[in-house]
Amino acid sequence: MKKIAIFATGSGSNFQALAVAAQSGSLNAEISLLVCDKPGAFAVDRAEMLGIPALVISPKSYPSKEAYEEEILQKLTGLEVDMIVLAGYMRLIGPTLLNAFEGKIINIHPSLLPAFPGKDAIGQALAAGAETTGVTIHYVDEGMDTGPVIASASVKITLGETRESLQKKIQRIEHSLYPEVLEELLNGNEEAVQWEKSVH
Ligand code: GRF
């Protein structure tokens, strides 16, 4: 069974969705570790509740990004992790991890990339008056939300939509799409995940 490390900074609801899918058997993988760069984040509480080990690691405690990622890499290597899944990890991945996990790091982003990359994609879509936004799962490269797209799902922005209502719609899709896409990737069915879904 493939071993996965999930990286999260905040609430960790996607981390939980992936962990529950793995524990229930709908995702054929072992979630070996949560890596969290923010001590006190709710993702760490979720890891404890789910019985998943967490590496809580503050970049500020390291002289460089390279040293910080080297520490993470050692832990991942020790656990024989096969793949890194970013789920709300608010940091760019540096060359240390990118080189060690080439083509094996994926991310989920709450917009239809390349629209609205970076922070607050939901707020950006509302501010732009967009009629449609969505969710994108993509491979990670050195850029900000720039790697090749694996799957996406679109979400209609309806009249009177608020940040909260839109976030709710987007997260509901994320929680089902991420485990589903990861399962296909782990089965080597990359072709099968060039999906596009539409949710109204
Ligand atoms: C998600 O909306 C994800 O798309 C983005 O960050 C958010 C993380 O939410 N990258 P959570 O921490 O999984 O609840």
mmCIF file with all atom_site columns, C-alpha atoms and ligand atoms in Angstrom:
data_model
loop_
_atom_site.group_PDB
_atom_site.id
_atom_site.type_symbol
_atom_site.label_atom_id
_atom_site.label_alt_id
_atom_site.label_comp_id
_atom_site.label_asym_id
_atom_site.label_entity_id
_atom_site.label_seq_id
_atom_site.pdbx_PDB_ins_code
_atom_site.Cartn_x
_atom_site.Cartn_y
_atom_site.Cartn_z
_atom_site.occupancy
_atom_site.B_iso_or_equiv
_atom_site.pdbx_formal_charge
_atom_site.auth_seq_id
_atom_site.auth_comp_id
_atom_site.auth_asym_id
_atom_site.auth_atom_id
_atom_site.pdbx_PDB_model_num
ATOM   1   C CA . MET A 1 1   ? 0.000   0.000  0.000   1.00 0.00 ? 1   MET A CA 1
ATOM   2   C CA . LYS A 1 2   ? 1.326   3.433  -0.938  1.00 0.00 ? 2   LYS A CA 1
ATOM   3   C CA . LYS A 1 3   ? 2.272   5.776  1.878   1.00 0.00 ? 3   LYS A CA 1
ATOM   4   C CA . ILE A 1 4   ? 1.158   9.371  1.819   1.00 0.00 ? 4   ILE A CA 1
ATOM   5   C CA . ALA A 1 5   ? 2.248   12.447 3.770   1.00 0.00 ? 5   ALA A CA 1
ATOM   6   C CA . ILE A 1 6   ? -0.269  15.280 3.880   1.00 0.00 ? 6   ILE A CA 1
ATOM   7   C CA . PHE A 1 7   ? 0.916   18.857 4.407   1.00 0.00 ? 7   PHE A CA 1
ATOM   8   C CA . ALA A 1 8   ? -1.499  21.364 5.963   1.00 0.00 ? 8   ALA A CA 1
ATOM   9   C CA . THR A 1 9   ? -1.263  24.772 7.630   1.00 0.00 ? 9   THR A CA 1
ATOM   10  C CA . GLY A 1 10  ? -4.769  25.484 8.908   1.00 0.00 ? 10  GLY A CA 1
ATOM   11  C CA . SER A 1 11  ? -8.053  23.745 9.555   1.00 0.00 ? 11  SER A CA 1
ATOM   12  C CA . GLY A 1 12  ? -7.201  20.470 7.845   1.00 0.00 ? 12  GLY A CA 1
ATOM   13  C CA . SER A 1 13  ? -10.677 19.531 6.598   1.00 0.00 ? 13  SER A CA 1
ATOM   14  C CA . ASN A 1 14  ? -9.180  18.108 3.385   1.00 0.00 ? 14  ASN A CA 1
ATOM   15  C CA . PHE A 1 15  ? -6.619  16.207 5.421   1.00 0.00 ? 15  PHE A CA 1
ATOM   16  C CA . GLN A 1 16  ? -9.483  14.702 7.414   1.00 0.00 ? 16  GLN A CA 1
ATOM   17  C CA . ALA A 1 17  ? -11.456 13.786 4.276   1.00 0.00 ? 17  ALA A CA 1
ATOM   18  C CA . LEU A 1 18  ? -8.416  11.960 2.873   1.00 0.00 ? 18  LEU A CA 1
ATOM   19  C CA . ALA A 1 19  ? -7.682  10.236 6.182   1.00 0.00 ? 19  ALA A CA 1
ATOM   20  C CA . VAL A 1 20  ? -11.284 9.066  6.591   1.00 0.00 ? 20  VAL A CA 1
ATOM   21  C CA . ALA A 1 21  ? -11.295 7.756  2.999   1.00 0.00 ? 21  ALA A CA 1
ATOM   22  C CA . ALA A 1 22  ? -8.092  5.823  3.702   1.00 0.00 ? 22  ALA A CA 1
ATOM   23  C CA . GLN A 1 23  ? -9.372  4.460  6.995   1.00 0.00 ? 23  GLN A CA 1
ATOM   24  C CA . SER A 1 24  ? -12.675 3.371  5.451   1.00 0.00 ? 24  SER A CA 1
ATOM   25  C CA . GLY A 1 25  ? -10.930 1.681  2.527   1.00 0.00 ? 25  GLY A CA 1
ATOM   26  C CA . SER A 1 26  ? -12.338 3.822  -0.297  1.00 0.00 ? 26  SER A CA 1
ATOM   27  C CA . LEU A 1 27  ? -8.824  5.237  -0.708  1.00 0.00 ? 27  LEU A CA 1
ATOM   28  C CA . ASN A 1 28  ? -6.303  2.448  -0.939  1.00 0.00 ? 28  ASN A CA 1
ATOM   29  C CA . ALA A 1 29  ? -3.409  4.215  0.799   1.00 0.00 ? 29  ALA A CA 1
ATOM   30  C CA . GLU A 1 30  ? -1.888  4.708  4.209   1.00 0.00 ? 30  GLU A CA 1
ATOM   31  C CA . ILE A 1 31  ? -1.840  8.267  5.503   1.00 0.00 ? 31  ILE A CA 1
ATOM   32  C CA . SER A 1 32  ? 1.484   7.952  7.307   1.00 0.00 ? 32  SER A CA 1
ATOM   33  C CA . LEU A 1 33  ? 1.991   11.504 8.479   1.00 0.00 ? 33  LEU A CA 1
ATOM   34  C CA . LEU A 1 34  ? 0.563   14.999 8.762   1.00 0.00 ? 34  LEU A CA 1
ATOM   35  C CA . VAL A 1 35  ? 3.195   17.693 8.284   1.00 0.00 ? 35  VAL A CA 1
ATOM   36  C CA . CYS A 1 36  ? 2.029   20.992 9.778   1.00 0.00 ? 36  CYS A CA 1
ATOM   37  C CA . ASP A 1 37  ? 4.090   24.187 9.669   1.00 0.00 ? 37  ASP A CA 1
ATOM   38  C CA . LYS A 1 38  ? 1.897   26.030 12.156  1.00 0.00 ? 38  LYS A CA 1
ATOM   39  C CA . PRO A 1 39  ? 1.913   24.939 15.787  1.00 0.00 ? 39  PRO A CA 1
ATOM   40  C CA . GLY A 1 40  ? -1.618  25.131 17.192  1.00 0.00 ? 40  GLY A CA 1
ATOM   41  C CA . ALA A 1 41  ? -3.350  24.605 13.838  1.00 0.00 ? 41  ALA A CA 1
ATOM   42  C CA . PHE A 1 42  ? -6.620  22.651 14.033  1.00 0.00 ? 42  PHE A CA 1
ATOM   43  C CA . ALA A 1 43  ? -5.194  20.142 11.534  1.00 0.00 ? 43  ALA A CA 1
ATOM   44  C CA . VAL A 1 44  ? -2.959  18.870 14.357  1.00 0.00 ? 44  VAL A CA 1
ATOM   45  C CA . ASP A 1 45  ? -5.998  18.251 16.603  1.00 0.00 ? 45  ASP A CA 1
ATOM   46  C CA . ARG A 1 46  ? -7.637  16.371 13.754  1.00 0.00 ? 46  ARG A CA 1
ATOM   47  C CA . ALA A 1 47  ? -4.513  14.195 13.365  1.00 0.00 ? 47  ALA A CA 1
ATOM   48  C CA . GLU A 1 48  ? -4.680  13.317 17.030  1.00 0.00 ? 48  GLU A CA 1
ATOM   49  C CA . MET A 1 49  ? -8.387  12.445 16.783  1.00 0.00 ? 49  MET A CA 1
ATOM   50  C CA . LEU A 1 50  ? -7.708  10.291 13.720  1.00 0.00 ? 50  LEU A CA 1
ATOM   51  C CA . GLY A 1 51  ? -4.684  8.566  15.271  1.00 0.00 ? 51  GLY A CA 1
ATOM   52  C CA . ILE A 1 52  ? -2.314  9.829  12.580  1.00 0.00 ? 52  ILE A CA 1
ATOM   53  C CA . PRO A 1 53  ? 1.212   10.910 13.567  1.00 0.00 ? 53  PRO A CA 1
ATOM   54  C CA . ALA A 1 54  ? 1.973   14.605 13.088  1.00 0.00 ? 54  ALA A CA 1
ATOM   55  C CA . LEU A 1 55  ? 5.226   16.404 12.464  1.00 0.00 ? 55  LEU A CA 1
ATOM   56  C CA . VAL A 1 56  ? 4.650   19.951 13.680  1.00 0.00 ? 56  VAL A CA 1
ATOM   57  C CA . ILE A 1 57  ? 7.557   21.967 12.431  1.00 0.00 ? 57  ILE A CA 1
ATOM   58  C CA . SER A 1 58  ? 8.098   25.709 12.422  1.00 0.00 ? 58  SER A CA 1
ATOM   59  C CA . PRO A 1 59  ? 10.217  27.096 9.566   1.00 0.00 ? 59  PRO A CA 1
ATOM   60  C CA . LYS A 1 60  ? 11.316  29.931 11.851  1.00 0.00 ? 60  LYS A CA 1
ATOM   61  C CA . SER A 1 61  ? 13.353  27.447 13.888  1.00 0.00 ? 61  SER A CA 1
ATOM   62  C CA . TYR A 1 62  ? 15.610  26.716 10.903  1.00 0.00 ? 62  TYR A CA 1
ATOM   63  C CA . PRO A 1 63  ? 18.358  28.864 9.387   1.00 0.00 ? 63  PRO A CA 1
ATOM   64  C CA . SER A 1 64  ? 17.056  28.357 5.839   1.00 0.00 ? 64  SER A CA 1
ATOM   65  C CA . LYS A 1 65  ? 14.204  26.878 3.827   1.00 0.00 ? 65  LYS A CA 1
ATOM   66  C CA . GLU A 1 66  ? 16.627  24.199 2.710   1.00 0.00 ? 66  GLU A CA 1
ATOM   67  C CA . ALA A 1 67  ? 17.381  23.166 6.311   1.00 0.00 ? 67  ALA A CA 1
ATOM   68  C CA . TYR A 1 68  ? 13.654  23.165 7.145   1.00 0.00 ? 68  TYR A CA 1
ATOM   69  C CA . GLU A 1 69  ? 12.783  20.974 4.171   1.00 0.00 ? 69  GLU A CA 1
ATOM   70  C CA . GLU A 1 70  ? 15.797  18.718 4.812   1.00 0.00 ? 70  GLU A CA 1
ATOM   71  C CA . GLU A 1 71  ? 14.368  17.939 8.252   1.00 0.00 ? 71  GLU A CA 1
ATOM   72  C CA . ILE A 1 72  ? 10.982  17.092 6.718   1.00 0.00 ? 72  ILE A CA 1
ATOM   73  C CA . LEU A 1 73  ? 12.657  15.006 4.011   1.00 0.00 ? 73  LEU A CA 1
ATOM   74  C CA . GLN A 1 74  ? 14.511  12.922 6.597   1.00 0.00 ? 74  GLN A CA 1
ATOM   75  C CA . LYS A 1 75  ? 11.239  12.137 8.336   1.00 0.00 ? 75  LYS A CA 1
ATOM   76  C CA . LEU A 1 76  ? 9.512   11.232 5.045   1.00 0.00 ? 76  LEU A CA 1
ATOM   77  C CA . THR A 1 77  ? 12.418  9.042  3.981   1.00 0.00 ? 77  THR A CA 1
ATOM   78  C CA . GLY A 1 78  ? 12.392  7.265  7.353   1.00 0.00 ? 78  GLY A CA 1
ATOM   79  C CA . LEU A 1 79  ? 8.694   6.481  6.912   1.00 0.00 ? 79  LEU A CA 1
ATOM   80  C CA . GLU A 1 80  ? 9.211   5.449  3.261   1.00 0.00 ? 80  GLU A CA 1
ATOM   81  C CA . VAL A 1 81  ? 6.606   7.946  2.093   1.00 0.00 ? 81  VAL A CA 1
ATOM   82  C CA . ASP A 1 82  ? 5.751   7.605  -1.635  1.00 0.00 ? 82  ASP A CA 1
ATOM   83  C CA . MET A 1 83  ? 3.822   10.781 -2.245  1.00 0.00 ? 83  MET A CA 1
ATOM   84  C CA . ILE A 1 84  ? 3.178   14.257 -0.798  1.00 0.00 ? 84  ILE A CA 1
ATOM   85  C CA . VAL A 1 85  ? -0.360  15.651 -0.854  1.00 0.00 ? 85  VAL A CA 1
ATOM   86  C CA . LEU A 1 86  ? -0.706  19.358 -0.097  1.00 0.00 ? 86  LEU A CA 1
ATOM   87  C CA . ALA A 1 87  ? -4.002  20.306 1.541   1.00 0.00 ? 87  ALA A CA 1
ATOM   88  C CA . GLY A 1 88  ? -4.029  23.957 2.498   1.00 0.00 ? 88  GLY A CA 1
ATOM   89  C CA . TYR A 1 89  ? -0.241  24.158 3.002   1.00 0.00 ? 89  TYR A CA 1
ATOM   90  C CA . MET A 1 90  ? 0.445   27.879 2.726   1.00 0.00 ? 90  MET A CA 1
ATOM   91  C CA . ARG A 1 91  ? 4.037   27.703 1.534   1.00 0.00 ? 91  ARG A CA 1
ATOM   92  C CA . LEU A 1 92  ? 5.853   27.159 -1.740  1.00 0.00 ? 92  LEU A CA 1
ATOM   93  C CA . ILE A 1 93  ? 7.674   23.838 -1.943  1.00 0.00 ? 93  ILE A CA 1
ATOM   94  C CA . GLY A 1 94  ? 11.423  24.331 -2.415  1.00 0.00 ? 94  GLY A CA 1
ATOM   95  C CA . PRO A 1 95  ? 13.974  22.412 -4.497  1.00 0.00 ? 95  PRO A CA 1
ATOM   96  C CA . THR A 1 96  ? 14.877  20.033 -1.637  1.00 0.00 ? 96  THR A CA 1
ATOM   97  C CA . LEU A 1 97  ? 11.442  18.386 -1.594  1.00 0.00 ? 97  LEU A CA 1
ATOM   98  C CA . LEU A 1 98  ? 10.683  18.969 -5.289  1.00 0.00 ? 98  LEU A CA 1
ATOM   99  C CA . ASN A 1 99  ? 13.810  17.058 -6.353  1.00 0.00 ? 99  ASN A CA 1
ATOM   100 C CA . ALA A 1 100 ? 13.267  14.236 -3.866  1.00 0.00 ? 100 ALA A CA 1
ATOM   101 C CA . PHE A 1 101 ? 9.601   13.796 -4.875  1.00 0.00 ? 101 PHE A CA 1
ATOM   102 C CA . GLU A 1 102 ? 9.678   14.678 -8.554  1.00 0.00 ? 102 GLU A CA 1
ATOM   103 C CA . GLY A 1 103 ? 6.189   14.276 -10.060 1.00 0.00 ? 103 GLY A CA 1
ATOM   104 C CA . LYS A 1 104 ? 4.923   13.003 -6.722  1.00 0.00 ? 104 LYS A CA 1
ATOM   105 C CA . ILE A 1 105 ? 3.573   16.152 -5.104  1.00 0.00 ? 105 ILE A CA 1
ATOM   106 C CA . ILE A 1 106 ? -0.013  17.286 -5.723  1.00 0.00 ? 106 ILE A CA 1
ATOM   107 C CA . ASN A 1 107 ? -2.073  20.227 -4.480  1.00 0.00 ? 107 ASN A CA 1
ATOM   108 C CA . ILE A 1 108 ? -5.709  21.273 -4.331  1.00 0.00 ? 108 ILE A CA 1
ATOM   109 C CA . HIS A 1 109 ? -6.671  24.879 -5.022  1.00 0.00 ? 109 HIS A CA 1
ATOM   110 C CA . PRO A 1 110 ? -10.105 26.536 -4.648  1.00 0.00 ? 110 PRO A CA 1
ATOM   111 C CA . SER A 1 111 ? -10.442 28.028 -8.144  1.00 0.00 ? 111 SER A CA 1
ATOM   112 C CA . LEU A 1 112 ? -10.339 26.936 -11.758 1.00 0.00 ? 112 LEU A CA 1
ATOM   113 C CA . LEU A 1 113 ? -6.628  27.494 -12.398 1.00 0.00 ? 113 LEU A CA 1
ATOM   114 C CA . PRO A 1 114 ? -5.034  29.435 -13.983 1.00 0.00 ? 114 PRO A CA 1
ATOM   115 C CA . ALA A 1 115 ? -7.704  31.853 -12.710 1.00 0.00 ? 115 ALA A CA 1
ATOM   116 C CA . PHE A 1 116 ? -7.224  33.215 -9.191  1.00 0.00 ? 116 PHE A CA 1
ATOM   117 C CA . PRO A 1 117 ? -3.964  31.609 -8.058  1.00 0.00 ? 117 PRO A CA 1
ATOM   118 C CA . GLY A 1 118 ? -2.386  32.337 -4.671  1.00 0.00 ? 118 GLY A CA 1
ATOM   119 C CA . LYS A 1 119 ? -4.057  33.443 -1.479  1.00 0.00 ? 119 LYS A CA 1
ATOM   120 C CA . ASP A 1 120 ? -7.820  33.923 -0.989  1.00 0.00 ? 120 ASP A CA 1
ATOM   121 C CA . ALA A 1 121 ? -8.906  32.462 -4.308  1.00 0.00 ? 121 ALA A CA 1
ATOM   122 C CA . ILE A 1 122 ? -12.540 32.483 -3.148  1.00 0.00 ? 122 ILE A CA 1
ATOM   123 C CA . GLY A 1 123 ? -12.418 36.193 -2.265  1.00 0.00 ? 123 GLY A CA 1
ATOM   124 C CA . GLN A 1 124 ? -10.659 36.911 -5.562  1.00 0.00 ? 124 GLN A CA 1
ATOM   125 C CA . ALA A 1 125 ? -13.423 35.176 -7.546  1.00 0.00 ? 125 ALA A CA 1
ATOM   126 C CA . LEU A 1 126 ? -16.160 37.119 -5.722  1.00 0.00 ? 126 LEU A CA 1
ATOM   127 C CA . ALA A 1 127 ? -14.317 40.435 -6.087  1.00 0.00 ? 127 ALA A CA 1
ATOM   128 C CA . ALA A 1 128 ? -13.883 39.809 -9.815  1.00 0.00 ? 128 ALA A CA 1
ATOM   129 C CA . GLY A 1 129 ? -17.623 39.209 -10.223 1.00 0.00 ? 129 GLY A CA 1
ATOM   130 C CA . ALA A 1 130 ? -16.964 35.780 -11.731 1.00 0.00 ? 130 ALA A CA 1
ATOM   131 C CA . GLU A 1 131 ? -20.010 33.653 -12.560 1.00 0.00 ? 131 GLU A CA 1
ATOM   132 C CA . THR A 1 132 ? -18.136 30.396 -12.216 1.00 0.00 ? 132 THR A CA 1
ATOM   133 C CA . THR A 1 133 ? -15.228 29.240 -10.117 1.00 0.00 ? 133 THR A CA 1
ATOM   134 C CA . GLY A 1 134 ? -14.268 25.809 -8.838  1.00 0.00 ? 134 GLY A CA 1
ATOM   135 C CA . VAL A 1 135 ? -11.590 23.457 -7.614  1.00 0.00 ? 135 VAL A CA 1
ATOM   136 C CA . THR A 1 136 ? -8.376  22.333 -9.296  1.00 0.00 ? 136 THR A CA 1
ATOM   137 C CA . ILE A 1 137 ? -6.074  19.452 -8.405  1.00 0.00 ? 137 ILE A CA 1
ATOM   138 C CA . HIS A 1 138 ? -2.629  19.804 -9.963  1.00 0.00 ? 138 HIS A CA 1
ATOM   139 C CA . TYR A 1 139 ? 0.954   18.657 -9.802  1.00 0.00 ? 139 TYR A CA 1
ATOM   140 C CA . VAL A 1 140 ? 3.242   20.947 -7.855  1.00 0.00 ? 140 VAL A CA 1
ATOM   141 C CA . ASP A 1 141 ? 6.183   22.731 -9.383  1.00 0.00 ? 141 ASP A CA 1
ATOM   142 C CA . GLU A 1 142 ? 8.295   25.649 -8.124  1.00 0.00 ? 142 GLU A CA 1
ATOM   143 C CA . GLY A 1 143 ? 5.613   28.231 -8.978  1.00 0.00 ? 143 GLY A CA 1
ATOM   144 C CA . MET A 1 144 ? 2.516   29.387 -7.131  1.00 0.00 ? 144 MET A CA 1
ATOM   145 C CA . ASP A 1 145 ? -0.334  27.069 -8.253  1.00 0.00 ? 145 ASP A CA 1
ATOM   146 C CA . THR A 1 146 ? 1.251   26.661 -11.697 1.00 0.00 ? 146 THR A CA 1
ATOM   147 C CA . GLY A 1 147 ? 1.851   22.909 -12.174 1.00 0.00 ? 147 GLY A CA 1
ATOM   148 C CA . PRO A 1 148 ? 0.025   20.698 -14.710 1.00 0.00 ? 148 PRO A CA 1
ATOM   149 C CA . VAL A 1 149 ? -3.686  20.245 -13.989 1.00 0.00 ? 149 VAL A CA 1
ATOM   150 C CA . ILE A 1 150 ? -4.909  16.746 -13.111 1.00 0.00 ? 150 ILE A CA 1
ATOM   151 C CA . ALA A 1 151 ? -8.617  17.358 -12.472 1.00 0.00 ? 151 ALA A CA 1
ATOM   152 C CA . SER A 1 152 ? -11.030 20.195 -11.944 1.00 0.00 ? 152 SER A CA 1
ATOM   153 C CA . ALA A 1 153 ? -14.636 20.777 -10.955 1.00 0.00 ? 153 ALA A CA 1
ATOM   154 C CA . SER A 1 154 ? -16.577 23.944 -11.603 1.00 0.00 ? 154 SER A CA 1
ATOM   155 C CA . VAL A 1 155 ? -18.945 25.680 -9.210  1.00 0.00 ? 155 VAL A CA 1
ATOM   156 C CA . LYS A 1 156 ? -21.532 28.294 -10.158 1.00 0.00 ? 156 LYS A CA 1
ATOM   157 C CA . ILE A 1 157 ? -21.507 31.534 -8.200  1.00 0.00 ? 157 ILE A CA 1
ATOM   158 C CA . THR A 1 158 ? -25.180 32.298 -7.638  1.00 0.00 ? 158 THR A CA 1
ATOM   159 C CA . LEU A 1 159 ? -26.961 35.565 -6.907  1.00 0.00 ? 159 LEU A CA 1
ATOM   160 C CA . GLY A 1 160 ? -26.385 36.674 -3.318  1.00 0.00 ? 160 GLY A CA 1
ATOM   161 C CA . GLU A 1 161 ? -23.477 34.289 -2.869  1.00 0.00 ? 161 GLU A CA 1
ATOM   162 C CA . THR A 1 162 ? -21.387 35.068 0.191   1.00 0.00 ? 162 THR A CA 1
ATOM   163 C CA . ARG A 1 163 ? -17.844 34.069 0.966   1.00 0.00 ? 163 ARG A CA 1
ATOM   164 C CA . GLU A 1 164 ? -19.186 31.570 3.503   1.00 0.00 ? 164 GLU A CA 1
ATOM   165 C CA . SER A 1 165 ? -21.725 29.970 1.155   1.00 0.00 ? 165 SER A CA 1
ATOM   166 C CA . LEU A 1 166 ? -19.206 29.724 -1.678  1.00 0.00 ? 166 LEU A CA 1
ATOM   167 C CA . GLN A 1 167 ? -16.539 28.292 0.582   1.00 0.00 ? 167 GLN A CA 1
ATOM   168 C CA . LYS A 1 168 ? -19.014 25.671 1.785   1.00 0.00 ? 168 LYS A CA 1
ATOM   169 C CA . LYS A 1 169 ? -19.871 24.608 -1.783  1.00 0.00 ? 169 LYS A CA 1
ATOM   170 C CA . ILE A 1 170 ? -16.208 24.480 -2.768  1.00 0.00 ? 170 ILE A CA 1
ATOM   171 C CA . GLN A 1 171 ? -15.131 22.516 0.275   1.00 0.00 ? 171 GLN A CA 1
ATOM   172 C CA . ARG A 1 172 ? -17.894 19.951 -0.211  1.00 0.00 ? 172 ARG A CA 1
ATOM   173 C CA . ILE A 1 173 ? -16.507 19.258 -3.663  1.00 0.00 ? 173 ILE A CA 1
ATOM   174 C CA . GLU A 1 174 ? -12.913 19.233 -2.467  1.00 0.00 ? 174 GLU A CA 1
ATOM   175 C CA . HIS A 1 175 ? -13.669 16.606 0.155   1.00 0.00 ? 175 HIS A CA 1
ATOM   176 C CA . SER A 1 176 ? -15.035 14.155 -2.398  1.00 0.00 ? 176 SER A CA 1
ATOM   177 C CA . LEU A 1 177 ? -12.813 15.038 -5.384  1.00 0.00 ? 177 LEU A CA 1
ATOM   178 C CA . TYR A 1 178 ? -9.439  14.841 -3.617  1.00 0.00 ? 178 TYR A CA 1
ATOM   179 C CA . PRO A 1 179 ? -9.723  11.234 -2.330  1.00 0.00 ? 179 PRO A CA 1
ATOM   180 C CA . GLU A 1 180 ? -11.262 10.131 -5.640  1.00 0.00 ? 180 GLU A CA 1
ATOM   181 C CA . VAL A 1 181 ? -8.475  11.657 -7.745  1.00 0.00 ? 181 VAL A CA 1
ATOM   182 C CA . LEU A 1 182 ? -5.732  10.425 -5.439  1.00 0.00 ? 182 LEU A CA 1
ATOM   183 C CA . GLU A 1 183 ? -7.109  6.886  -5.658  1.00 0.00 ? 183 GLU A CA 1
ATOM   184 C CA . GLU A 1 184 ? -6.993  7.035  -9.470  1.00 0.00 ? 184 GLU A CA 1
ATOM   185 C CA . LEU A 1 185 ? -3.441  8.405  -9.435  1.00 0.00 ? 185 LEU A CA 1
ATOM   186 C CA . LEU A 1 186 ? -2.266  5.675  -7.068  1.00 0.00 ? 186 LEU A CA 1
ATOM   187 C CA . ASN A 1 187 ? -3.812  3.089  -9.391  1.00 0.00 ? 187 ASN A CA 1
ATOM   188 C CA . GLY A 1 188 ? -1.834  4.577  -12.258 1.00 0.00 ? 188 GLY A CA 1
ATOM   189 C CA . ASN A 1 189 ? -5.000  5.738  -14.009 1.00 0.00 ? 189 ASN A CA 1
ATOM   190 C CA . GLU A 1 190 ? -3.731  9.164  -14.831 1.00 0.00 ? 190 GLU A CA 1
ATOM   191 C CA . GLU A 1 191 ? -5.694  9.294  -18.065 1.00 0.00 ? 191 GLU A CA 1
ATOM   192 C CA . ALA A 1 192 ? -8.904  8.621  -16.173 1.00 0.00 ? 192 ALA A CA 1
ATOM   193 C CA . VAL A 1 193 ? -8.537  11.734 -14.088 1.00 0.00 ? 193 VAL A CA 1
ATOM   194 C CA . GLN A 1 194 ? -8.572  14.325 -16.800 1.00 0.00 ? 194 GLN A CA 1
ATOM   195 C CA . TRP A 1 195 ? -12.046 15.018 -15.477 1.00 0.00 ? 195 TRP A CA 1
ATOM   196 C CA . GLU A 1 196 ? -14.137 18.040 -15.419 1.00 0.00 ? 196 GLU A CA 1
ATOM   197 C CA . LYS A 1 197 ? -17.130 18.168 -13.201 1.00 0.00 ? 197 LYS A CA 1
ATOM   198 C CA . SER A 1 198 ? -19.785 20.740 -12.874 1.00 0.00 ? 198 SER A CA 1
ATOM   199 C CA . VAL A 1 199 ? -21.731 21.593 -9.751  1.00 0.00 ? 199 VAL A CA 1
ATOM   200 C CA . HIS A 1 200 ? -24.582 24.081 -9.559  1.00 0.00 ? 200 HIS A CA 1
HETATM 201 C C1 . GRF B 2 .   ? -8.789  24.443 0.697   1.00 0.00 ? 1   GRF B C1 1
HETATM 202 O O1 . GRF B 2 .   ? -9.848  25.220 0.209   1.00 0.00 ? 1   GRF B O1 1
HETATM 203 C C2 . GRF B 2 .   ? -7.764  24.182 -0.370  1.00 0.00 ? 1   GRF B C2 1
HETATM 204 O O2 . GRF B 2 .   ? -8.294  24.215 -1.663  1.00 0.00 ? 1   GRF B O2 1
HETATM 205 C C3 . GRF B 2 .   ? -6.809  25.332 -0.196  1.00 0.00 ? 1   GRF B C3 1
HETATM 206 O O3 . GRF B 2 .   ? -6.781  25.578 1.176   1.00 0.00 ? 1   GRF B O3 1
HETATM 207 C C4 . GRF B 2 .   ? -8.000  25.176 1.770   1.00 0.00 ? 1   GRF B C4 1
HETATM 208 C C5 . GRF B 2 .   ? -7.653  24.299 2.922   1.00 0.00 ? 1   GRF B C5 1
HETATM 209 O O4 . GRF B 2 .   ? -8.772  23.991 3.702   1.00 0.00 ? 1   GRF B O4 1
HETATM 210 N N1 . GRF B 2 .   ? -5.526  25.014 -0.764  1.00 0.00 ? 1   GRF B N1 1
HETATM 211 P P1 . GRF B 2 .   ? -8.660  22.876 4.834   1.00 0.00 ? 1   GRF B P1 1
HETATM 212 O O5 . GRF B 2 .   ? -7.498  23.281 5.747   1.00 0.00 ? 1   GRF B O5 1
HETATM 213 O O6 . GRF B 2 .   ? -8.421  21.568 4.171   1.00 0.00 ? 1   GRF B O6 1
HETATM 214 O O7 . GRF B 2 .   ? -9.961  22.919 5.562   1.00 0.00 ? 1   GRF B O7 1
#
